[in-house]
C-alpha cells in the first residue's frame, strides 16, 4: 500500500472541448474538491466530502486555489533560452542572426545539460508539466533534455532537429546521419520513463528532399513517435520554401509528399494556410499549433484559430509558447496573447475554451489525453495549483469576480508564474522544491 | 542646507529622441553613474567619480541596476482597476457592459479614495511616476485621485470625465454642470503640489455638441491645463461618432470644431486616422497616444506609430497603458506589446527609442519635459531603478547580453514589476515603502 496524498482545493477538469462559455457539461468544477494521489497517479477525484479517507493519508489544503491538470506546451525550443527577446528580426533573419549562433553552443554536452535543466525547472515554475521540445542538431542536446526530464520524472516529448542545408556547417547533419542519430535516440529514449520521441525535421528550408524522405521513413517505422516541424509561419519563409520544392503546389504538400502529415504530426504556426492546406491537415488528422507570442513578436501574422476550428473540415488545434521566438514561458501569458491575436481577427476566445486548450485540448492534440490533461482516476498526477490573488492588481480585481469563467480570464489576462502556487509532477510537489 | 542623497548605479538619460538604435548622441549612459538628490530634486548627475561629495551625504548603491527617469503613462483610467481583464467585448460593448457599471460606484467618495490609493500605489510598484488619468464623472473621483497624489507628492495629471449623453443616468452630467464642476476642480487642484488638471470630455459619443463647446471654452480659459479624450479607436465607434456629428467630415474635425486640438491635447488611440486627420493633429501640435495592450485586447486595430512619426507632417507621439481597456499596469509590458503591434505592421521599434518614449518622450508629449523625464540638475527626482536579472529566465538571458540596447530590450520583453527594484518619487524611495 503506497502513501496517499489528498490535495484539497477548488478543482476544475474538462470532459471535452467546451462549445461555448456556458457549455457546463464540458467540465467538472468542485468548489471543495479533492484529488487523491498515490504512486504518481490520480487514484480518485471528486468532492472532498465524498472521497473516502484512509489512515495515514496526507491532506494538503490548497483552498482557495484552483487545481487543474498541468499545462501542456505544444511547441518550444529549449536551446533558445538565451535568444528569447532578441531584437528586430523576422523569422529568417532571426534564425540566422540569433538562433543558429546560439544553437552551435549545444555541441558542448555540459552547456546542453545546464540549459536543459534550466528549461525544465522553468517549465515547473510556470505550471507546465509537458512540452513538445525542439533540441538542436546535436544528439547530445536531446540526451540532455531527456535525461533531465527522466530525472524529474516529467512527461516530455522531444527530438533533435534534423537539418542538412541552409544552416551553418556546425549545425548540419546529413540525410543519413540525421536518420541514424534519430534512430539511435528513439532507441535510447522513446518510451523510457515518461518520455516520447518526436522526429524533428526543423522545416523544409533546412532539410533536403532526401532528409525529409528519411524523416518520413522514420515516421513509418515508428508510428508511435511524434513528428514535429514548422509550417507556414511567415510570408518570406513560404516563398523561399516553395522555391526549394518546385514540384509542390503549396507548403503543406511538401510534408504530405514525404509522409510527414498524420495524427501524431505537430505543425508549428500554420499562419497563412490555404483552404487546400487546411483540408489536407484535416484529412490527415494533423495538428496546427498556435504560437501567439511568437507570431506577434516576429510579426509573422495572425493564426486563424477560430477559422480552423469552425470550418467544415476542422483542423485539430494546439497552443504553445514557441520559446524563444515566443516571448514568455508562461501558458497564462500565452493564452492572453492568444486572446489578443483572435481579437484582432474580430473574434473572441472564451476562457473556458482557453484553459481546455492549455490542458486537455493540448493533451488530445499530442495524443496523450489518456495519461495527462485531466483530473480523473488513472491519470498521471501532473497538476497545477493556481492562485488568482497572486499580485495586488489581481487581488483587487478578484473582489468583483463572480464566476469561474471570470476568474480564469483574470488568471490569463493578469497572471504569470506568480499565480502558479504549486506544480505537481507525477504527484511530486515540484515547484516548491525548486531553489529561488 | 538640506540632506543630500547620492544614488549610485548605471544611469541612462536621454537628450532627445534617438533616430536609430546607434544614435548615441541622443542619450547619456554612465556605467558607474550618480544622481545627487536633495529637496526632491536632482541637483547633479554624472559619473560617480566626478560628482563632488559632501559630509553627511547618504550614498545608496544600486549597482548593477539601471537608473532612469521614472516611467510616464500618458493615458489610464483609474476607476477601471476592477474592470481590467473583462471578457469578450469590443470598445462600445465593453464600455456599456463593464466600464459604466463599475464607474457608477465612484459616486461613493470612500470607494473612490480606496481605488485611487490602490492605483497610485500600483503606479509606484510599476515604476510609473506620472500618469494622465481619467476619473469618473463624479467630482469626488477626481478629488480622490488628486488628494492621493498630493499626499504621495506625485506629479499627476487628471480630470473628471464630462459625459452628458449615451451613458447611464448615474454617470451623466450636463453641459453646464460638467463645465462648472471642471472649473471648480481646476480651481481646487491645478498647480497644487505637482498636480495638473486635464479637461476630460470622455469622447464625442458621450458628449453633446454643447458639452464639447463648454470643454473648448474651458480649454481657452485655462491654456495651461491639458485636454484629454479618445479619438479613432474602433471602427464601430468611428461610424457611430460620425452619425452624431453629421456636419463633420471626420472624427478629428469634431474636436477641431470645438477648439479641443492643440499642444496640450492628448488623443487616446488614433488607430484609424486618415491622412487629413493626421495633418490636423500635426498642424495643431496635438499628441496621438499609442495604447498597445488595449488595442490588442479590445481588437481595435494596430496604431500606426512609425507611420505617424515618419510622415512629412509628423504627429507627436506618446505611449500608454490605457488601464483597464489595457491589460497591464506595467510600462515594460506596454513596450513589449507596442513592439508587437509595430512588428505586425512590418516595422520595428528599437529599444533605445522605446525607453525614450516611456520617459522623456512621454514627458515631451505631456509638455512636462522641463520637470521630469530625464536625469539632469534641476529636474524633479522621479526615478526608476531597473533590475535586469529579476527572474530566473532574465538571469539566464542576461548572461549573453552585451549591449545596453540588448539589456533594455530584454527588460521590455521579459520584465514586469519584479524588474522595478525601486521607484523614487520626488526623491523619496516609494516602492520599498509600500506594504506587500
Tab-separated table of C-alpha atoms in Angstrom, chain B:
chain	number	residue	atom	x	y	z
B	1	UNK	CA	21.294	73.021	3.681
B	2	UNK	CA	19.070	70.038	3.003
B	3	UNK	CA	20.253	66.432	3.278
B	4	UNK	CA	21.685	65.032	0.073
B	5	UNK	CA	21.338	61.509	-1.215
B	6	UNK	CA	23.607	60.143	-3.887
B	7	UNK	CA	22.093	57.309	-5.904
B	8	UNK	CA	24.852	55.249	-7.468
B	9	UNK	CA	24.115	52.962	-10.391
B	10	UNK	CA	24.241	52.533	-14.122
B	11	UNK	CA	22.493	55.699	-15.265
B	12	UNK	CA	20.733	56.298	-18.561
B	13	UNK	CA	19.058	59.503	-19.658
B	14	UNK	CA	18.014	60.935	-22.995
B	15	UNK	CA	18.867	64.299	-24.527
B	16	UNK	CA	16.478	63.903	-27.455
B	17	UNK	CA	14.641	61.213	-29.419
B	18	UNK	CA	17.051	58.638	-30.890
B	19	UNK	CA	16.750	58.391	-34.640
B	20	UNK	CA	18.191	54.862	-34.627
B	21	UNK	CA	19.486	52.195	-32.258
B	22	UNK	CA	23.054	53.503	-32.665
B	23	UNK	CA	22.236	57.224	-32.397
B	24	UNK	CA	24.431	57.520	-29.336
B	25	UNK	CA	24.372	61.298	-29.151
B	26	UNK	CA	20.725	61.025	-28.152
B	27	UNK	CA	21.457	59.620	-24.703
B	28	UNK	CA	23.994	59.638	-21.901
B	29	UNK	CA	24.872	56.355	-20.244
B	30	UNK	CA	27.213	56.041	-17.282
B	31	UNK	CA	28.353	52.555	-16.284
B	32	UNK	CA	29.161	53.956	-12.827
B	33	UNK	CA	26.897	56.924	-12.544
B	34	UNK	CA	25.475	59.071	-9.767
B	35	UNK	CA	22.310	61.068	-9.258
B	36	UNK	CA	22.523	63.591	-6.454
B	37	UNK	CA	19.153	64.326	-4.911
B	38	UNK	CA	18.133	66.970	-2.401
B	39	UNK	CA	14.813	68.569	-1.607
B	40	UNK	CA	13.013	66.307	-4.052
B	41	UNK	CA	15.122	67.447	-6.983
B	42	UNK	CA	18.155	66.298	-8.876
B	43	UNK	CA	20.944	68.727	-8.091
B	44	UNK	CA	23.688	66.992	-10.030
B	45	UNK	CA	24.292	63.907	-12.138
B	46	UNK	CA	27.225	62.331	-13.927
B	47	UNK	CA	29.961	59.782	-13.412
B	48	UNK	CA	30.111	58.747	-9.751
B	49	UNK	CA	33.799	59.583	-9.565
B	50	UNK	CA	33.266	63.144	-10.724
B	51	UNK	CA	30.304	64.110	-8.558
B	52	UNK	CA	31.509	66.196	-5.638
B	53	UNK	CA	30.721	64.683	-2.275
B	54	UNK	CA	29.891	66.456	0.971
B	55	UNK	CA	29.990	65.395	4.587
B	56	UNK	CA	26.627	63.930	5.522
B	57	UNK	CA	25.790	62.640	2.051
B	58	UNK	CA	23.871	59.394	2.061
B	59	UNK	CA	25.021	57.044	-0.671
B	60	UNK	CA	22.614	54.395	-1.943
B	61	UNK	CA	24.391	51.899	-4.128
B	62	UNK	CA	22.026	50.488	-6.738
B	63	UNK	CA	24.713	48.875	-8.885
B	64	UNK	CA	24.380	46.887	-11.111
B	65	UNK	CA	20.856	48.179	-11.605
B	66	UNK	CA	19.933	50.777	-14.191
B	67	UNK	CA	18.664	54.161	-13.011
B	68	UNK	CA	16.415	56.050	-15.406
B	69	UNK	CA	13.796	58.759	-15.204
B	70	UNK	CA	10.527	57.342	-13.884
B	71	UNK	CA	8.102	55.980	-16.447
B	72	UNK	CA	5.265	58.176	-17.635
B	73	UNK	CA	1.900	56.725	-18.611
B	74	UNK	CA	0.058	59.033	-20.995
B	75	UNK	CA	-3.435	57.526	-20.713
B	76	UNK	CA	-5.081	55.479	-17.926
B	77	UNK	CA	-8.483	55.127	-16.243
B	78	UNK	CA	-8.036	54.614	-12.510
B	79	UNK	CA	-11.726	53.698	-11.931
B	80	UNK	CA	-11.252	50.650	-14.179
B	81	UNK	CA	-8.965	48.697	-11.853
B	82	UNK	CA	-11.817	46.288	-11.164
B	83	UNK	CA	-12.766	46.054	-14.839
B	84	UNK	CA	-9.351	45.144	-16.240
B	85	UNK	CA	-9.446	41.716	-17.872
B	86	UNK	CA	-13.201	41.635	-18.516
B	87	UNK	CA	-14.025	39.182	-21.225
B	88	UNK	CA	-15.266	39.241	-24.725
B	89	UNK	CA	-16.180	42.734	-25.858
B	90	UNK	CA	-15.079	45.400	-28.288
B	91	UNK	CA	-14.986	49.049	-27.300
B	92	UNK	CA	-18.640	50.073	-27.155
B	93	UNK	CA	-19.897	46.836	-25.608
B	94	UNK	CA	-17.015	46.919	-23.190
B	95	UNK	CA	-17.973	50.401	-22.015
B	96	UNK	CA	-21.643	49.564	-21.613
B	97	UNK	CA	-21.293	46.109	-20.088
B	98	UNK	CA	-18.303	46.534	-17.829
B	99	UNK	CA	-16.924	50.037	-17.511
B	100	UNK	CA	-20.028	52.109	-16.925
B	101	UNK	CA	-21.405	49.811	-14.197
B	102	UNK	CA	-18.024	49.910	-12.421
B	103	UNK	CA	-17.808	53.689	-12.728
B	104	UNK	CA	-21.164	54.223	-11.030
B	105	UNK	CA	-19.604	53.051	-7.766
B	106	UNK	CA	-17.406	56.152	-7.729
B	107	UNK	CA	-20.311	58.267	-6.556
B	108	UNK	CA	-19.165	56.879	-3.205
B	109	UNK	CA	-16.207	59.014	-2.169
B	110	UNK	CA	-14.844	56.298	0.110
B	111	UNK	CA	-14.760	53.820	-2.746
B	112	UNK	CA	-13.088	56.434	-4.928
B	113	UNK	CA	-10.443	57.103	-2.284
B	114	UNK	CA	-9.687	53.433	-1.809
B	115	UNK	CA	-9.267	52.724	-5.523
B	116	UNK	CA	-7.305	55.928	-6.114
B	117	UNK	CA	-4.878	54.889	-3.402
B	118	UNK	CA	-4.570	51.409	-4.874
B	119	UNK	CA	-3.949	52.909	-8.299
B	120	UNK	CA	-1.245	55.278	-7.152
B	121	UNK	CA	0.468	52.512	-5.195
B	122	UNK	CA	0.299	50.299	-8.264
B	123	UNK	CA	1.917	53.034	-10.352
B	124	UNK	CA	4.764	53.191	-7.847
B	125	UNK	CA	5.088	49.401	-7.888
B	126	UNK	CA	5.439	49.554	-11.689
B	127	UNK	CA	7.972	52.381	-11.744
B	128	UNK	CA	5.493	54.879	-13.158
B	129	UNK	CA	5.810	58.294	-11.571
B	130	UNK	CA	3.413	60.334	-13.719
B	131	UNK	CA	0.133	59.319	-15.353
B	132	UNK	CA	-2.511	61.171	-17.319
B	133	UNK	CA	-5.621	59.822	-15.656
B	134	UNK	CA	-9.321	59.734	-16.449
B	135	UNK	CA	-11.528	59.826	-13.364
B	136	UNK	CA	-15.310	59.208	-13.477
B	137	UNK	CA	-17.983	61.841	-13.991
B	138	UNK	CA	-18.112	62.366	-10.224
B	139	UNK	CA	-16.034	65.287	-8.933
B	140	UNK	CA	-15.293	63.228	-5.832
B	141	UNK	CA	-13.435	60.708	-8.024
B	142	UNK	CA	-11.088	63.473	-9.147
B	143	UNK	CA	-10.783	64.746	-5.583
B	144	UNK	CA	-9.778	61.237	-4.531
B	145	UNK	CA	-7.108	60.881	-7.203
B	146	UNK	CA	-5.673	64.343	-6.653
B	147	UNK	CA	-5.633	64.149	-2.871
B	148	UNK	CA	-3.976	60.730	-3.021
B	149	UNK	CA	-1.354	62.037	-5.448
B	150	UNK	CA	-0.780	65.134	-3.311
B	151	UNK	CA	-0.259	63.001	-0.224
B	152	UNK	CA	2.337	60.971	-2.155
B	153	UNK	CA	3.820	64.104	-3.743
B	154	UNK	CA	3.394	62.604	-7.221
B	155	UNK	CA	3.270	64.531	-10.473
B	156	UNK	CA	-0.143	63.509	-11.788
B	157	UNK	CA	-2.417	64.854	-14.472
B	158	UNK	CA	-6.110	64.044	-14.179
B	159	UNK	CA	-9.632	65.194	-14.720
B	160	UNK	CA	-13.212	64.159	-14.162
B	161	UNK	CA	-14.795	62.879	-17.347
B	162	UNK	CA	-17.505	65.045	-18.862
B	163	UNK	CA	-20.381	62.900	-20.211
B	164	UNK	CA	-23.854	64.225	-20.908
B	165	UNK	CA	-25.327	61.547	-23.170
B	166	UNK	CA	-25.166	57.893	-24.229
B	167	UNK	CA	-24.293	56.714	-20.746
B	168	UNK	CA	-26.354	55.605	-17.727
B	169	UNK	CA	-28.142	58.448	-15.943
B	170	UNK	CA	-25.996	57.881	-12.869
B	171	UNK	CA	-22.929	58.687	-14.960
B	172	UNK	CA	-24.026	61.780	-16.794
B	173	UNK	CA	-23.624	65.435	-16.008
B	174	UNK	CA	-24.891	68.224	-18.252
B	175	UNK	CA	-23.027	70.679	-20.406
B	176	UNK	CA	-23.399	73.292	-17.687
B	177	UNK	CA	-22.735	71.056	-14.720
B	178	UNK	CA	-19.766	69.366	-16.379
B	179	UNK	CA	-18.353	72.797	-17.137
B	180	UNK	CA	-18.879	74.144	-13.656
B	181	UNK	CA	-17.594	71.047	-11.871
B	182	UNK	CA	-14.498	71.083	-14.064
B	183	UNK	CA	-13.975	74.776	-13.364
B	184	UNK	CA	-14.208	74.128	-9.640
B	185	UNK	CA	-11.811	71.176	-9.808
B	186	UNK	CA	-9.296	73.260	-11.750
B	187	UNK	CA	-9.504	75.926	-9.063
B	188	UNK	CA	-9.093	73.325	-6.345
B	189	UNK	CA	-6.266	71.220	-7.759
B	190	UNK	CA	-4.491	72.626	-10.810
B	191	UNK	CA	-0.977	73.697	-9.898
B	192	UNK	CA	-1.307	72.490	-6.319
B	193	UNK	CA	1.767	70.474	-5.355
B	194	UNK	CA	2.712	68.621	-8.526
B	195	UNK	CA	-0.801	68.286	-9.859
B	196	UNK	CA	-2.135	69.309	-13.234
B	197	UNK	CA	-5.681	69.314	-14.480
B	198	UNK	CA	-6.811	67.744	-17.748
B	199	UNK	CA	-10.128	68.890	-19.175
B	200	UNK	CA	-11.612	65.487	-19.995
B	201	UNK	CA	-14.611	65.145	-22.289
B	202	UNK	CA	-14.600	61.331	-22.468
B	203	UNK	CA	-15.211	61.234	-26.199
B	204	UNK	CA	-17.558	62.688	-28.758
B	205	UNK	CA	-20.106	59.882	-28.342
B	206	UNK	CA	-20.793	60.720	-24.714
B	207	UNK	CA	-20.708	64.497	-25.082
B	208	UNK	CA	-23.291	66.645	-26.823
B	209	UNK	CA	-22.060	69.437	-29.051
B	210	UNK	CA	-22.969	71.779	-26.198
B	211	UNK	CA	-20.659	69.911	-23.843
B	212	UNK	CA	-17.774	69.903	-26.304
B	213	UNK	CA	-18.411	73.629	-26.736
B	214	UNK	CA	-18.155	74.052	-22.959
B	215	UNK	CA	-14.989	71.956	-22.858
B	216	UNK	CA	-13.484	74.143	-25.571
B	217	UNK	CA	-14.355	77.245	-23.567
B	218	UNK	CA	-12.574	75.774	-20.551
B	219	UNK	CA	-9.530	74.950	-22.660
B	220	UNK	CA	-9.349	78.527	-23.927
B	221	UNK	CA	-9.732	79.915	-20.418
B	222	UNK	CA	-7.090	77.550	-18.973
B	223	UNK	CA	-4.407	77.214	-21.636
B	224	UNK	CA	-2.024	75.629	-19.139
B	225	UNK	CA	-4.440	72.764	-18.482
B	226	UNK	CA	-4.343	69.629	-20.601
B	227	UNK	CA	-7.199	68.333	-22.698
B	228	UNK	CA	-7.588	64.554	-22.934
B	229	UNK	CA	-10.098	62.493	-24.849
B	230	UNK	CA	-10.415	59.461	-27.139
B	231	UNK	CA	-10.100	59.523	-30.918
B	232	UNK	CA	-10.455	56.926	-33.653
B	233	UNK	CA	-10.096	53.779	-31.573
B	234	UNK	CA	-12.533	51.354	-33.162
B	235	UNK	CA	-14.352	51.138	-36.459
B	236	UNK	CA	-17.827	50.907	-34.930
B	237	UNK	CA	-17.043	53.828	-32.630
B	238	UNK	CA	-15.981	55.973	-35.569
B	239	UNK	CA	-19.159	55.248	-37.517
B	240	UNK	CA	-21.346	55.972	-34.504
B	241	UNK	CA	-19.457	59.168	-33.754
B	242	UNK	CA	-19.805	60.495	-37.270
B	243	UNK	CA	-23.547	59.771	-37.180
B	244	UNK	CA	-23.768	62.002	-34.114
B	245	UNK	CA	-21.898	64.879	-35.762
B	246	UNK	CA	-23.273	64.898	-39.321
B	247	UNK	CA	-21.661	68.233	-40.141
B	248	UNK	CA	-18.132	66.961	-39.535
B	249	UNK	CA	-16.106	65.313	-42.286
B	250	UNK	CA	-14.162	63.089	-39.931
B	251	UNK	CA	-13.686	62.308	-36.240
B	252	UNK	CA	-10.811	64.712	-35.683
B	253	UNK	CA	-12.815	67.537	-37.251
B	254	UNK	CA	-15.254	67.303	-34.341
B	255	UNK	CA	-12.585	68.117	-31.788
B	256	UNK	CA	-11.159	70.796	-34.074
B	257	UNK	CA	-14.548	72.438	-34.380
B	258	UNK	CA	-14.792	72.876	-30.610
B	259	UNK	CA	-11.228	74.063	-30.099
B	260	UNK	CA	-10.061	70.863	-28.451
B	261	UNK	CA	-6.946	70.182	-30.514
B	262	UNK	CA	-3.662	71.797	-29.523
B	263	UNK	CA	-0.249	71.304	-27.998
B	264	UNK	CA	-1.659	70.186	-24.658
B	265	UNK	CA	-4.273	67.887	-26.155
B	266	UNK	CA	-3.830	64.130	-25.693
B	267	UNK	CA	-5.802	61.907	-28.038
B	268	UNK	CA	-6.056	58.329	-26.895
B	269	UNK	CA	-5.694	55.605	-29.563
B	270	UNK	CA	-5.657	57.240	-33.054
B	271	UNK	CA	-5.750	53.811	-34.677
B	272	UNK	CA	-7.662	54.584	-37.851
B	273	UNK	CA	-6.757	58.184	-38.725
B	274	UNK	CA	-7.000	59.483	-42.267
B	275	UNK	CA	-4.162	61.483	-43.740
B	276	UNK	CA	-6.214	64.637	-43.298
B	277	UNK	CA	-6.713	63.870	-39.637
B	278	UNK	CA	-3.016	63.206	-39.116
B	279	UNK	CA	-2.257	66.521	-40.819
B	280	UNK	CA	-4.701	68.237	-38.480
B	281	UNK	CA	-3.039	66.695	-35.434
B	282	UNK	CA	0.352	67.789	-36.752
B	283	UNK	CA	-0.802	71.322	-37.537
B	284	UNK	CA	-2.289	71.796	-34.073
B	285	UNK	CA	0.638	70.145	-32.268
B	286	UNK	CA	-1.703	67.548	-30.771
B	287	UNK	CA	-0.482	64.248	-29.360
B	288	UNK	CA	-1.520	60.764	-30.533
B	289	UNK	CA	-1.395	58.271	-27.656
B	290	UNK	CA	-0.493	54.679	-28.534
B	291	UNK	CA	-2.163	52.136	-26.214
B	292	UNK	CA	-0.900	48.756	-27.431
B	293	UNK	CA	-2.261	46.325	-24.835
B	294	UNK	CA	-5.672	47.931	-25.134
B	295	UNK	CA	-5.732	47.964	-28.915
B	296	UNK	CA	-4.859	44.275	-28.949
B	297	UNK	CA	-7.177	43.268	-26.109
B	298	UNK	CA	-10.214	45.062	-27.499
B	299	UNK	CA	-9.292	44.083	-31.043
B	300	UNK	CA	-9.361	47.746	-32.055
B	301	UNK	CA	-6.572	47.578	-34.604
B	302	UNK	CA	-2.917	48.496	-34.982
B	303	UNK	CA	-1.831	52.056	-34.134
B	304	UNK	CA	0.456	53.423	-36.892
B	305	UNK	CA	3.250	54.557	-34.577
B	306	UNK	CA	6.043	54.576	-37.134
B	307	UNK	CA	3.879	55.948	-39.935
B	308	UNK	CA	2.767	58.892	-37.785
B	309	UNK	CA	6.335	59.612	-36.835
B	310	UNK	CA	7.819	59.371	-40.324
B	311	UNK	CA	5.275	61.307	-42.305
B	312	UNK	CA	6.147	64.682	-43.817
B	313	UNK	CA	3.983	66.239	-41.129
B	314	UNK	CA	4.829	64.045	-38.161
B	315	UNK	CA	2.395	63.653	-35.311
B	316	UNK	CA	3.643	63.912	-31.730
B	317	UNK	CA	3.505	60.514	-30.033
B	318	UNK	CA	3.014	59.161	-26.556
B	319	UNK	CA	2.610	55.611	-25.246
B	320	UNK	CA	0.250	54.457	-22.527
B	321	UNK	CA	-1.276	51.504	-20.693
B	322	UNK	CA	-4.921	52.546	-21.105
B	323	UNK	CA	-5.793	50.558	-17.991
B	324	UNK	CA	-8.414	48.995	-17.823
B	325	UNK	CA	-9.033	48.570	-21.594
B	326	UNK	CA	-5.320	47.878	-21.490
B	327	UNK	CA	-4.308	44.727	-19.679
B	328	UNK	CA	-1.202	45.724	-17.783
B	329	UNK	CA	-0.145	48.470	-15.394
B	330	UNK	CA	3.447	47.975	-16.490
B	331	UNK	CA	5.136	50.254	-18.987
B	332	UNK	CA	7.600	47.410	-19.648
B	333	UNK	CA	4.758	45.106	-20.681
B	334	UNK	CA	3.305	48.010	-22.669
B	335	UNK	CA	6.559	48.478	-24.589
B	336	UNK	CA	6.642	44.738	-25.300
B	337	UNK	CA	3.186	44.750	-26.811
B	338	UNK	CA	3.936	48.032	-28.553
B	339	UNK	CA	6.855	46.299	-30.241
B	340	UNK	CA	4.490	43.512	-31.302
B	341	UNK	CA	1.856	45.858	-32.722
B	342	UNK	CA	4.546	47.586	-34.753
B	343	UNK	CA	6.001	44.216	-35.834
B	344	UNK	CA	2.593	43.200	-37.200
B	345	UNK	CA	2.784	46.297	-39.365
B	346	UNK	CA	6.123	45.068	-40.732
B	347	UNK	CA	8.234	47.585	-38.816
B	348	UNK	CA	10.296	47.538	-35.646
B	349	UNK	CA	10.539	49.704	-32.531
B	350	UNK	CA	14.084	49.722	-31.271
B	351	UNK	CA	14.606	49.637	-27.504
B	352	UNK	CA	16.591	52.881	-27.368
B	353	UNK	CA	13.575	54.635	-28.865
B	354	UNK	CA	11.103	52.637	-26.757
B	355	UNK	CA	12.651	53.699	-23.440
B	356	UNK	CA	12.964	57.279	-24.691
B	357	UNK	CA	9.240	57.192	-25.449
B	358	UNK	CA	8.332	55.868	-21.998
B	359	UNK	CA	10.414	58.538	-20.232
B	360	UNK	CA	11.486	61.760	-21.893
B	361	UNK	CA	9.330	61.180	-24.970
B	362	UNK	CA	6.174	60.987	-22.902
B	363	UNK	CA	7.339	63.941	-20.825
B	364	UNK	CA	7.674	65.973	-24.030
B	365	UNK	CA	4.268	64.782	-25.199
B	366	UNK	CA	2.782	65.925	-21.891
B	367	UNK	CA	4.706	69.222	-22.004
B	368	UNK	CA	6.411	68.460	-18.690
B	369	UNK	CA	9.887	67.664	-20.009
B	370	UNK	CA	11.240	70.703	-18.206
B	371	UNK	CA	10.401	68.997	-14.912
B	372	UNK	CA	10.527	65.220	-15.329
B	373	UNK	CA	11.520	62.576	-17.848
B	374	UNK	CA	15.286	62.916	-17.691
B	375	UNK	CA	18.155	62.907	-15.256
B	376	UNK	CA	19.693	66.354	-15.062
B	377	UNK	CA	20.294	69.067	-12.496
B	378	UNK	CA	17.089	70.931	-11.753
B	379	UNK	CA	14.737	68.109	-12.685
B	380	UNK	CA	12.366	66.622	-10.151
B	381	UNK	CA	13.776	63.405	-8.737
B	382	UNK	CA	11.281	60.935	-10.200
B	383	UNK	CA	13.332	57.865	-10.980
B	384	UNK	CA	13.051	54.164	-11.608
B	385	UNK	CA	15.687	51.572	-10.728
B	386	UNK	CA	15.628	48.565	-13.033
B	387	UNK	CA	16.875	45.063	-12.240
B	388	UNK	CA	17.505	43.160	-15.463
B	389	UNK	CA	18.015	39.899	-13.551
B	390	UNK	CA	14.750	39.906	-11.654
B	391	UNK	CA	13.606	36.400	-12.623
B	392	UNK	CA	15.414	33.140	-13.401
B	393	UNK	CA	14.622	33.500	-17.104
B	394	UNK	CA	16.019	37.036	-17.166
B	395	UNK	CA	19.140	35.997	-15.264
B	396	UNK	CA	19.898	33.248	-17.760
B	397	UNK	CA	19.287	35.564	-20.698
B	398	UNK	CA	21.475	38.327	-19.256
B	399	UNK	CA	24.491	36.005	-19.488
B	400	UNK	CA	24.586	36.615	-23.243
B	401	UNK	CA	23.596	40.291	-23.252
B	402	UNK	CA	26.431	42.502	-24.418
B	403	UNK	CA	24.956	45.926	-25.109
B	404	UNK	CA	22.742	48.444	-23.363
B	405	UNK	CA	20.181	48.136	-26.153
B	406	UNK	CA	20.024	44.369	-25.699
B	407	UNK	CA	19.540	44.822	-21.966
B	408	UNK	CA	16.720	47.321	-22.450
B	409	UNK	CA	15.051	45.030	-24.946
B	410	UNK	CA	15.299	42.147	-22.504
B	411	UNK	CA	13.728	44.349	-19.814
B	412	UNK	CA	10.780	45.213	-22.015
B	413	UNK	CA	10.343	41.697	-23.401
B	414	UNK	CA	10.727	39.617	-20.230
B	415	UNK	CA	10.358	42.223	-17.496
B	416	UNK	CA	7.435	43.217	-15.294
B	417	UNK	CA	7.040	44.870	-11.915
B	418	UNK	CA	9.589	42.466	-10.437
B	419	UNK	CA	12.199	44.284	-12.529
B	420	UNK	CA	11.372	47.544	-10.725
B	421	UNK	CA	13.872	47.431	-7.884
B	422	UNK	CA	12.904	50.879	-6.621
B	423	UNK	CA	10.824	53.868	-7.590
B	424	UNK	CA	11.775	57.338	-6.415
B	425	UNK	CA	9.015	59.942	-6.210
B	426	UNK	CA	10.452	63.423	-5.725
B	427	UNK	CA	13.496	61.807	-4.212
B	428	UNK	CA	11.593	59.536	-1.823
B	429	UNK	CA	12.142	55.765	-2.090
B	430	UNK	CA	8.493	54.962	-2.642
B	431	UNK	CA	8.311	51.358	-3.802
B	432	UNK	CA	10.259	49.878	-0.917
B	433	UNK	CA	7.991	51.829	1.429
B	434	UNK	CA	4.867	50.058	0.172
B	435	UNK	CA	3.457	47.194	2.171
B	436	UNK	CA	3.293	43.790	0.438
